Structures are given as C-alpha cells and as structure tokens.
Coordinates of C-alpha atoms in Angstrom, one line a residue:
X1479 CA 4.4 -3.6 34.8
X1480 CA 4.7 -2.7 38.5
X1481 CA 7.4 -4.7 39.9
X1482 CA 8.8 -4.8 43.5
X1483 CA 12.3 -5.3 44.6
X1484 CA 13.1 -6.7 47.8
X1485 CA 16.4 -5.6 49.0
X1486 CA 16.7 -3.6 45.7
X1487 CA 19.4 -1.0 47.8
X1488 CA 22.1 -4.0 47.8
X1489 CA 24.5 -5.1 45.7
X1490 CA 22.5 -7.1 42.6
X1491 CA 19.4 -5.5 43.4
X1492 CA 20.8 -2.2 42.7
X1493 CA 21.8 -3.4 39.4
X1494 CA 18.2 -5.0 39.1
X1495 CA 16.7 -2.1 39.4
X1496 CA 18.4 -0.5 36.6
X1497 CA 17.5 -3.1 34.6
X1498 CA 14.1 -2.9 34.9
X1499 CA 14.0 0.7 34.8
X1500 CA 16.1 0.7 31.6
X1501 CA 13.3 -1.9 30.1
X1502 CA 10.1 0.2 30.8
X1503 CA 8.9 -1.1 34.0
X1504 CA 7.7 0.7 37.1
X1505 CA 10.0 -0.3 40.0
X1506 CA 9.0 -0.3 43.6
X1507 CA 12.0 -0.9 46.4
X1508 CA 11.3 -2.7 49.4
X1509 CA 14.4 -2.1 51.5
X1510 CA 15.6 -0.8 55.1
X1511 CA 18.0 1.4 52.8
X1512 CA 17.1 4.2 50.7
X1513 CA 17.5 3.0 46.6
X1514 CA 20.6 4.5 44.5
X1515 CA 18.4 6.3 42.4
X1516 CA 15.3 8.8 42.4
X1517 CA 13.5 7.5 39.7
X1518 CA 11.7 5.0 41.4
X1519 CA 9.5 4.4 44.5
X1520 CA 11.3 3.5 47.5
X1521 CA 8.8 1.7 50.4
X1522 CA 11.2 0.6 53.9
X1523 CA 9.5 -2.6 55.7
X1524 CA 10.4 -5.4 57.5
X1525 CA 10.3 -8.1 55.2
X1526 CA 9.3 -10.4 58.2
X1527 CA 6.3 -8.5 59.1
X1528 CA 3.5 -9.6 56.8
X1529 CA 1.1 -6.7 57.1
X1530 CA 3.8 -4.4 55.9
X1531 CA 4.9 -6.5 53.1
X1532 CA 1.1 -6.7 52.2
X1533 CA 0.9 -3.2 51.8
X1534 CA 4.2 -2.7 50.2
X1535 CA 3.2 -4.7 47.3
X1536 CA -0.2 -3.7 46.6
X1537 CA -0.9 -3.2 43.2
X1538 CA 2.1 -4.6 42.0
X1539 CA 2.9 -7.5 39.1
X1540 CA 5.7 -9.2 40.1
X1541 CA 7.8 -9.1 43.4
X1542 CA 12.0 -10.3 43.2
X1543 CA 12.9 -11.9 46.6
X1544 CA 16.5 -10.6 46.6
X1545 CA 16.6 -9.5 50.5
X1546 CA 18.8 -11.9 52.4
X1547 CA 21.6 -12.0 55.3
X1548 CA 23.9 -12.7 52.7
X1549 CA 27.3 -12.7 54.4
X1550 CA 27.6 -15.9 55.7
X1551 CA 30.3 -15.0 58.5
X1552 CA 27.2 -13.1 59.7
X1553 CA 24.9 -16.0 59.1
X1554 CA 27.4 -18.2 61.4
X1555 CA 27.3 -15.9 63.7
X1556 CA 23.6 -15.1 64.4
X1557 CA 22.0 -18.2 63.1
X1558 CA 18.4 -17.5 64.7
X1559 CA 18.6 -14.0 62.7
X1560 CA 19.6 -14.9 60.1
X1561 CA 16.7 -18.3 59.9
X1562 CA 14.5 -15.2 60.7
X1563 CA 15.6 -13.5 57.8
X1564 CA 16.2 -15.6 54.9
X1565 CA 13.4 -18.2 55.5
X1566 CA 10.9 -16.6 57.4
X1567 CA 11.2 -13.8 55.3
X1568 CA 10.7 -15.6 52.0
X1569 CA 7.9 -16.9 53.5
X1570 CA 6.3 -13.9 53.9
X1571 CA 7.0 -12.7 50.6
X1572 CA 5.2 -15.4 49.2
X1573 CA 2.0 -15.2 51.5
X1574 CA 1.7 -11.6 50.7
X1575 CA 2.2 -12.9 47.0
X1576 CA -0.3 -15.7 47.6
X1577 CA -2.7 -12.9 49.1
X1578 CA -2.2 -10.4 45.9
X1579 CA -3.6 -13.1 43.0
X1580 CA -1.6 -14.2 40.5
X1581 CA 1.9 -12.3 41.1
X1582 CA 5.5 -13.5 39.5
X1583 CA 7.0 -14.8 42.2
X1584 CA 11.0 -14.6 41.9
X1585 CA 13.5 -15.3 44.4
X1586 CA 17.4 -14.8 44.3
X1587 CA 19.1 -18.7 45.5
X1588 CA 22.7 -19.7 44.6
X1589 CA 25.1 -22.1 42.6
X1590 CA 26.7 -22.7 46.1
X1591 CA 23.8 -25.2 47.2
X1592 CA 25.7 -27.7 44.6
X1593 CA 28.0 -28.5 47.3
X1594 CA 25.3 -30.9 48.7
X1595 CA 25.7 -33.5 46.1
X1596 CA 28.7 -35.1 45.1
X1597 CA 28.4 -34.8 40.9
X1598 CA 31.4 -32.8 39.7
X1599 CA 29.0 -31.5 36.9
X1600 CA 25.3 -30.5 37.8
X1601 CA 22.0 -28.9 36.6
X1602 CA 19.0 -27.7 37.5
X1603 CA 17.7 -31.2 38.1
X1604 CA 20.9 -32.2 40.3
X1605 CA 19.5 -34.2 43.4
X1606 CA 20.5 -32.6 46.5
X1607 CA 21.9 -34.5 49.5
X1608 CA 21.0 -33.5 53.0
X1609 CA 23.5 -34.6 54.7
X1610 CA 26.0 -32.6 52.3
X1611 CA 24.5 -29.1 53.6
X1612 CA 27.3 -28.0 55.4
X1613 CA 26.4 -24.3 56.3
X1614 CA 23.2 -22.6 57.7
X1615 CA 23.8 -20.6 54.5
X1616 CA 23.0 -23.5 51.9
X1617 CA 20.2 -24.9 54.3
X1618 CA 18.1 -21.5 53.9
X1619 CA 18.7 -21.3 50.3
X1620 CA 17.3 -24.8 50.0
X1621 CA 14.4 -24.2 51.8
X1622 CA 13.7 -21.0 50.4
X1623 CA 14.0 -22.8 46.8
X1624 CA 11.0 -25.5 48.6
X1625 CA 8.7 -22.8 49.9
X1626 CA 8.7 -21.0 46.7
X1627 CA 7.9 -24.2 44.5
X1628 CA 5.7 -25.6 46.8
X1629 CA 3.5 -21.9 47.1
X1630 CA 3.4 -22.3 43.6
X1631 CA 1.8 -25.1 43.2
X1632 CA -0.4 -25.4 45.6
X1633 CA -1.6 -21.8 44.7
X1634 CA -1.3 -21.8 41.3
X1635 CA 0.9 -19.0 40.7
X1636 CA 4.5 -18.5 38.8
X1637 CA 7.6 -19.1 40.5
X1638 CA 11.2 -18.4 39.5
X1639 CA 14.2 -19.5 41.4
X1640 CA 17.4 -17.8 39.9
X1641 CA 20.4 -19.9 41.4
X1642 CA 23.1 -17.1 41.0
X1643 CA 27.0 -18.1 40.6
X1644 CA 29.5 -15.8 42.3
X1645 CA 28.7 -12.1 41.5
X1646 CA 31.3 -9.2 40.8
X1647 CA 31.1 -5.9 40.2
X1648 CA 30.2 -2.2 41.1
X1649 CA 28.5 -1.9 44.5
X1650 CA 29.7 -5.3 45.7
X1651 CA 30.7 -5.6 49.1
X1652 CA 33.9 -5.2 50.2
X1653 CA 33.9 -8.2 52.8
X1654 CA 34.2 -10.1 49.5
X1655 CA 37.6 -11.6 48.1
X1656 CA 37.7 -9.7 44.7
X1657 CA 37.8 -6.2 47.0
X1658 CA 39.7 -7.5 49.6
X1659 CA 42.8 -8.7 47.2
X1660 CA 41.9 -5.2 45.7
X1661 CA 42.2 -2.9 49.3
X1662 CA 45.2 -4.8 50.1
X1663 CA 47.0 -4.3 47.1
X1664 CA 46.3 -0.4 47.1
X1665 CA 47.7 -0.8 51.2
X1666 CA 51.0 -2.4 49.9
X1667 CA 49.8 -5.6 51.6
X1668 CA 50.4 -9.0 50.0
X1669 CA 47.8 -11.2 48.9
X1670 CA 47.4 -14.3 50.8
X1671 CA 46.7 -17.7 48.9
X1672 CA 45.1 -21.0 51.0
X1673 CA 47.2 -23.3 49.2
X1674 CA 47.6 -23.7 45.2
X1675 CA 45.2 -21.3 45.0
X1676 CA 43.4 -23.6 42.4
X1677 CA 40.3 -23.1 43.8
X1678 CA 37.9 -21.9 41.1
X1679 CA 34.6 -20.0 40.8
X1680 CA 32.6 -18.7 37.4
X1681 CA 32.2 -15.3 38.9
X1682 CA 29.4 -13.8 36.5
X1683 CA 29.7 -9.8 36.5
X1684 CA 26.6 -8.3 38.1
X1685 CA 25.2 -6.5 34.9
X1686 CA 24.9 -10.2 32.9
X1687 CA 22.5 -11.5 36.1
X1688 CA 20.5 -8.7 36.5
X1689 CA 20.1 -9.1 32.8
X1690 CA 18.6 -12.6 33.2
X1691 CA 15.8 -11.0 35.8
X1692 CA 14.0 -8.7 32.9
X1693 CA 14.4 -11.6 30.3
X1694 CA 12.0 -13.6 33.2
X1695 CA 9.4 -11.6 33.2
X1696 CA 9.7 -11.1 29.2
X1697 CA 9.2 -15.0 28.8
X1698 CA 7.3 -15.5 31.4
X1699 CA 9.2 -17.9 32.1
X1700 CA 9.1 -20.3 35.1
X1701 CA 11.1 -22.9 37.2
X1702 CA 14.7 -23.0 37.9
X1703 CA 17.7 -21.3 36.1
X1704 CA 21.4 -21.2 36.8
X1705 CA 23.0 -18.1 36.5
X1706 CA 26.4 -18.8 36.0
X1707 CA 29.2 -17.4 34.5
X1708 CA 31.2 -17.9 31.2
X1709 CA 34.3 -19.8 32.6
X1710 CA 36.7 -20.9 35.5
X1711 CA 38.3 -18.7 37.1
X1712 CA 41.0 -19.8 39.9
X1713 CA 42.2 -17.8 42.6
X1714 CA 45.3 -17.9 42.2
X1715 CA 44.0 -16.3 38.4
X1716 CA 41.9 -13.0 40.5
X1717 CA 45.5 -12.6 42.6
X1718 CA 48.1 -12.1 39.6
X1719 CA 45.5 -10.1 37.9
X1720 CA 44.9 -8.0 41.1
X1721 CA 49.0 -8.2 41.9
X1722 CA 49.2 -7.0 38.0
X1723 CA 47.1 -4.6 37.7
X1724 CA 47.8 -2.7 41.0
X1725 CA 51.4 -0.6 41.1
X1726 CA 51.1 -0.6 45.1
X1727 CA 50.7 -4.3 45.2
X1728 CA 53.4 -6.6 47.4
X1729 CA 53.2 -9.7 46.1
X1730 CA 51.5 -12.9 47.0
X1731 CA 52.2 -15.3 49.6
X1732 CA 50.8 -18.9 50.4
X1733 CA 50.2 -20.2 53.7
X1734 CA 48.6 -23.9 54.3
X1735 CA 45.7 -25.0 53.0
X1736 CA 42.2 -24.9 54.1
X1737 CA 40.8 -28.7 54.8
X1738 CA 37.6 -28.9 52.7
X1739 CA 38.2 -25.9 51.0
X1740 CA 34.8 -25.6 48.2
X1741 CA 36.3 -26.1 44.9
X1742 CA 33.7 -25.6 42.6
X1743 CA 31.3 -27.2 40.5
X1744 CA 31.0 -27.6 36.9
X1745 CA 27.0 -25.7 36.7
X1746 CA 25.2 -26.2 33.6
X1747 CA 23.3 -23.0 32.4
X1748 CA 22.1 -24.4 29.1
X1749 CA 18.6 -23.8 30.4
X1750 CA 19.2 -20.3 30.7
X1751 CA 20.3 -20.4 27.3
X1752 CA 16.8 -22.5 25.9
X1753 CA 14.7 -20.9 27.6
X1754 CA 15.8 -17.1 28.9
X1755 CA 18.0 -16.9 25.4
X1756 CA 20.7 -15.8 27.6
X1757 CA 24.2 -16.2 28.2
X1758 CA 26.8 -14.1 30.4
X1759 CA 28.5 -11.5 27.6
X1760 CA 31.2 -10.3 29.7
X1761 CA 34.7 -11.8 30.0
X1762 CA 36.0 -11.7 33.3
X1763 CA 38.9 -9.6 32.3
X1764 CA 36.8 -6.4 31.3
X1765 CA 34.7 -6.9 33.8
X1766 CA 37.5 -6.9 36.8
X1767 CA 38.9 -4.2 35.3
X1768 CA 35.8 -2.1 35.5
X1769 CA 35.1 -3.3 38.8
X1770 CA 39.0 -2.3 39.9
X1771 CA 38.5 1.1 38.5
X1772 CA 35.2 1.8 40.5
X1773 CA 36.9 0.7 43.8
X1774 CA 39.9 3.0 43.1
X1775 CA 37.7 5.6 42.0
X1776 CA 35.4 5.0 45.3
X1777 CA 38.2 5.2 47.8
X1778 CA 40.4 7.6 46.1
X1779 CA 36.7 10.0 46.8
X1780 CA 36.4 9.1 50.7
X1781 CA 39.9 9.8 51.2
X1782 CA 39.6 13.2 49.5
X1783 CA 36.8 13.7 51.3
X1784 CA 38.4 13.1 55.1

C-alpha cells in the first residue's frame, strides 16, 4: 500500500514511518521538514492549502493525520495559528481524502482530552463535557476527533482516531519533561518537583504506538482506540530515576504546588487489545534508559562537534 504521513519528520511520525517501511508499505511524507530517512518519498506542503494536499496524496491508500502545533505553550501563545493548524488543517486532510475515494483516514488525538469529564476511569465511549475543556489544546483535538467521524459517515469512508497517551522516546522533543529532568541533570542542576510530585502519566514509549498504526491498516480496523501505556508512572518516579541514573545530577527540590495540576486518568485500552491485538511491550524502565542513552549520546555529538 501507498500510505501518506503527515508530519512524518516529527517525533512519532518518524517512528511511524519506520513502521511502515519495516512492514512493506510504500511511505509518502508530507512535511515542511525533510524525513530521517532516504528510503521513502518526501513531498513538503502546507497542510492548510488544499490543492497541495490534493496533489500530495494522489494515488495513495491511506493518509495518517499526525501534523499538529503540538506544544501547547505554543498553542497558548498563537491561538489563531495554531486553530489554523490543527483544525483547519485536519480539515483539509480529509477533503482531499473525501476527493481521493475511499482512503483510510487516520488521525493522531490524545488521552489528554479525558480531562473534560470528571470519571476517574474512562474509555473510548467516555462522554465529554464542554465546559471541562480547559485548553485550546483539548478543544482542537475534540474537534478534530468530530470532523474526522463525521467525514466518515457522511462520505462513507474509514476513519481512525488513535487517542495517544504521553509519548517517550528517541527523537522527542526536548521542551518535554522526560529531557528537561535529563539536560538538567547532565548541567548539575536540580530537578524541580510541583509538589508531591504524585502526579502520574502512562507514558507509552514511541516504538509500542507507532506499532498500533500498521496493526490499523492490517485490520482494517475502524473507530476509536486508546493508546496508552502499561502503567502509572509518577513524577516524582521519572525524577529519582533521572537523579539515579545521571552521575552529574544535584538532587531534587520541591517548590509549591501547582492549583489544578492534571493528575491523570485511569484510560482503558482493552479495545486496543480486542480489536488491534495490541498491548504496549515495553516497561518504562528499559525504555527511559534507551531514551537517556540517545540524549547523552546526541549532546555528547553537538558538543564535539562545536
């Protein structure tokens, strides 16, 4: 199959590509940046612009809406962008899908839009609250999620939302906690805890979700999946490991805690598991640790290098 990438440069499309390539498929990259590898084609467009995202995806099978303004200190900050962007752009994807036939239609959403209902434990068929939306982040999500089902149906072609939990791993960005504790560590800095620190997240290492994309298009399979990963992990837990595991590291401090700090959800993903026949393999453990060596090993190379 031909299969098109949005945003397949970043983080988890990177690994999605590999994924894809590794299971026999015929990846096409729609992205500003150039792709980490040669092997497949690379096409830059803007996402927003329908006539090149028309183009872009001619002849292709399937299309994985993964492009986003993901960092949502930029999404604060340049709202109008970032509508632009995430909705706007998702709704392109899918008119250009709409205009192509009958193409898989799969876009990337996130565990995080659980913070608009007040269940401590949730699934796929969770009930959302409006009024709980709380960042122009969720709000996109959501109504990406609603464009995507309702182009679906209306023009009778497969959709799949993949709600991601919080991704780790190599490639991720560094304006994310996992590399921050990690840079500050290597600086001799100490790591700074909002509180007790009990705040938790099932971070899900990035090659188990980019696993969960080819097992879509090998089922076929449709609807809504949460892509979470295989247990609690608190921050005060990522610290001590970092603190541990780092020989420059000063410490940890706490300073006050954060009002409404998010402290999780419990996310079902037994529907991954009926339907996708998958479950995140990786323990958090070996999966830090790779992701600590690749950072070390990544810095230790642009220092040599200045």
């Amino acid at each position: 199959m031909i299969i098109a990438v949005t945003g397949g440069s970043g983080f988890i499309g990177s690994h999605v590509v590999d994924k894809l390539v590794d299971a026999g498929h015929s990846v096409r990259v729609l992205d500003g940046a150039q792709p980490h590898r040669g092997d497949v084609s690379w096409q830059p467009c803007d996402i927003t612009r329908l006539s090149q995202v028309i183009g872009a995806l001619q002849g292709c099978d399937a299309v994985y809406h993964l492009a986003a303004m993901a960092n949502v200190n930029d999404v604060a900050r340049m709202p109008a962008e970032s509508v632009d962007l995430n909705i706007m752009g998702t709704a392109t994807i899918l008119e250009a899908a709409r205009m192509a036939g009958n193409m898989h239609f799969v876009l990337a959403s996130t565990v995080w839009i659980y913070e608009a209902t007040t269940a401590n434990e949730v699934d796929e068929s969770t009930p959302l609250n409006p009024e709980g939306v709380s960042h122009l982040y969720m709000a996109e999500k959501i109504a990406s999620e609603m464009l995507a089902h309702s182009y679906g149906k209306l023009y009778n072609f497969p959709v799949t939302v993949l709600r991601y939990g919080i991704p780790y791993g190599p490639r991720m960005r560094e304006e994310l906690v996992m590399p921050i504790f990690i840079k500050k560590a290597v600086k001799g800095e100490p790591l700074t805890i909002a509180g007790d620190g009990l705040q938790y997240r099932n971070f899900i290492y990035v090659e188990d979700l980019a696993d969960a994309h080819v097992r879509v298009l090998d089922r076929k399979a449709t609807g809504t999946f949460n892509l979470e990963g295989p247990r609690e992990v608190a921050i005060i837990e990522l610290a001590e490991a970092v603190n541990r595991m780092v020989p420059t590291s000063a410490g940890i401090i706490r300073t006050e805690a954060r009002g409404g700090d998010y402290k999780g959800r419990v996310v079902s993903r037994q529907r991954a598991k009926d339907i996708l026949d998958w479950e995140p393999t990786t323990a958090f453990e070996n999966g830090f640790e790779t992701t600590l060596n690749w950072f070390l090993g990544k810095w230790s190379e642009q220092l040599s290098a200045v």
